[in-house]
Amino acid sequence: MKAIAVTPSRREVALIETEAPRASGPTDVTLRILDVGICGTDREIAAFQYGTPPAGCDHLVIGHESLGEVVAVGPAVSRVKPGDLVVPMVRRPCGHADCPACQAGRQDFCYTGDFSERGIKSRHGFMTELVVDDERWMHVVSPALRDVAVLVEPLTIAEKALIQVEEVQQRLPWVCEVRPDDPRHTCHRAVVLGAGPVGLLGAMALVAAGFDTTVYSREPAPNPKAYLAEAIGARYRSSKETSLEQLAADVGNIDLVYEATGASQAAFELMTVLGTNGVFVFTGVPGRKAPIELDTDLIMKNLVLKNQVVFGTVNAGADAFQAAIRDLGVFHQRWPAALRGVITGRHPVESYRDLLVGKPQGIKHVLRFAS
Ligand code: BGC
């Protein structure tokens, strides 16, 4: 069967022929892969800056944002059945008895760093025709979401962040009016830094959760990303036209920043206008560049005098996968065209090279392994 693999020792990215995996355990599920999304992490792996092949193997089959169809199940499988559409989770536990996170099924908080990730770290991924994995990593999605379900995994980043933001904002129970008819209502104001797939999906999740949301990105409007942001009821501001001071004046107290660029300078500069009792969430992984100058006195003073919280978040647990599936359904109902617009193109497997190593264009590109 076909697979897209990166061989770091030979600096090679190739479409290879590989043996189909065989189910062996009673709870194994065999998936026929339909769609696989391409993200910045895949591009970094294809540039040999990230990613680790499985032990004893010179190559890594990449791909971690996926949608598959169940084609076979082991005798003890109860959560999925043939014909189901499923999105598999990415990270697997480290297996150490002294890692309470992995022991509790929360490998996204793994302490040891010995976790593995399909398509990224020490395990082959999903850019291939068939995949076998345990049923416990599978999340079923409705057939109504067939065309967009490949966005579940990148959306889990925002969902995990939002679950944590909610925990932090619970310290302010008297700020927003409680509406029994609208339990997700909030009066908080959010700024999303960046208008790539993580940023735009994050903006959708924030709007759906009731946040007054502004997307702050480089490119001046009009452009397709600004159009998409406005189509979901968010504001769009270009950093080329709107200074940080203007942004803060436009938004009011910035209660939340959801960083989705990986650009550390822009992120830390934005931190200087984070509001009182604000939360700043980092999701991007910056490449190593030269150190920059930063007004750390101002940032530290604000952190203390404004009760600010800053945290980073990676990967996602089962709760975030469930939230992503729920919200994708909400987006599909509320903004079908905008949601479809996040997927710039679906391509045959053979177009992998340009998409992985060529100049990035558009928002999200998807490789179609089967239809
Ligand atoms: C993936 C996560 C993964 C992270 C770090 C991201 O692109 O979506 O699942 O944990 O990269 O490897």
PDB file of C-alpha atoms and ligand atoms in Angstrom, residues 39-42 45 50-51 64-65 89-91 108 115-118 120-121 153-154 156-157 198 283 285 313-316 321, ligand 1:
ATOM      1  CA  CYS A  39      -0.153  21.274   8.923  1.00  0.00           C
ATOM      2  CA  GLY A  40       2.938  23.219   9.941  1.00  0.00           C
ATOM      3  CA  THR A  41       4.203  20.243  11.942  1.00  0.00           C
ATOM      4  CA  ASP A  42       4.135  18.032   8.820  1.00  0.00           C
ATOM      5  CA  ILE A  45       9.026  17.131   9.598  1.00  0.00           C
ATOM      6  CA  TYR A  50      11.158  17.745  13.717  1.00  0.00           C
ATOM      7  CA  GLY A  51       9.828  14.197  13.823  1.00  0.00           C
ATOM      8  CA  HIS A  64      -1.720  13.038  12.076  1.00  0.00           C
ATOM      9  CA  GLU A  65      -4.854  15.008  11.082  1.00  0.00           C
ATOM     10  CA  MET A  89      -6.188  10.515  18.433  1.00  0.00           C
ATOM     11  CA  VAL A  90      -2.515  11.310  17.887  1.00  0.00           C
ATOM     12  CA  ARG A  91      -0.636  10.814  21.145  1.00  0.00           C
ATOM     13  CA  ASP A 108      -1.403  15.095  26.439  1.00  0.00           C
ATOM     14  CA  PHE A 115       5.020   9.628  24.839  1.00  0.00           C
ATOM     15  CA  SER A 116       4.735   8.777  21.166  1.00  0.00           C
ATOM     16  CA  GLU A 117       2.673  10.544  18.507  1.00  0.00           C
ATOM     17  CA  ARG A 118       1.372   8.951  15.341  1.00  0.00           C
ATOM     18  CA  ILE A 120       5.259  12.731  14.491  1.00  0.00           C
ATOM     19  CA  LYS A 121       7.219  10.911  17.170  1.00  0.00           C
ATOM     20  CA  GLU A 153      -7.784  17.140  15.101  1.00  0.00           C
ATOM     21  CA  PRO A 154      -6.577  20.716  14.433  1.00  0.00           C
ATOM     22  CA  THR A 156      -8.833  19.937  19.312  1.00  0.00           C
ATOM     23  CA  ILE A 157      -5.972  22.384  19.959  1.00  0.00           C
ATOM     24  CA  VAL A 198      -5.426  26.828  13.995  1.00  0.00           C
ATOM     25  CA  THR A 283      -0.318  27.136  20.869  1.00  0.00           C
ATOM     26  CA  VAL A 285       5.888  26.193  18.319  1.00  0.00           C
ATOM     27  CA  THR A 313      -1.055  23.948  25.489  1.00  0.00           C
ATOM     28  CA  VAL A 314      -0.245  20.967  23.283  1.00  0.00           C
ATOM     29  CA  ASN A 315      -2.098  17.979  21.885  1.00  0.00           C
ATOM     30  CA  ALA A 316      -5.484  17.056  23.336  1.00  0.00           C
ATOM     31  CA  PHE A 321     -11.874  15.484  20.736  1.00  0.00           C
TER      32      PHE A 321
HETATM   33  C1  BGC B   1      -0.286  18.100  16.627  1.00  0.00           C
HETATM   34  C2  BGC B   1      -0.327  17.608  18.054  1.00  0.00           C
HETATM   35  C3  BGC B   1       1.085  17.294  18.545  1.00  0.00           C
HETATM   36  C4  BGC B   1       1.978  18.501  18.337  1.00  0.00           C
HETATM   37  C5  BGC B   1       3.406  18.291  18.815  1.00  0.00           C
HETATM   38  C6  BGC B   1       0.708  19.218  16.480  1.00  0.00           C
HETATM   39  O1  BGC B   1       0.811  19.577  15.134  1.00  0.00           O
HETATM   40  O2  BGC B   1      -1.562  18.538  16.227  1.00  0.00           O
HETATM   41  O3  BGC B   1      -1.129  16.457  18.135  1.00  0.00           O
HETATM   42  O4  BGC B   1       1.034  16.969  19.909  1.00  0.00           O
HETATM   43  O5  BGC B   1       1.973  18.845  16.968  1.00  0.00           O
HETATM   44  O6  BGC B   1       4.080  17.239  18.196  1.00  0.00           O
END
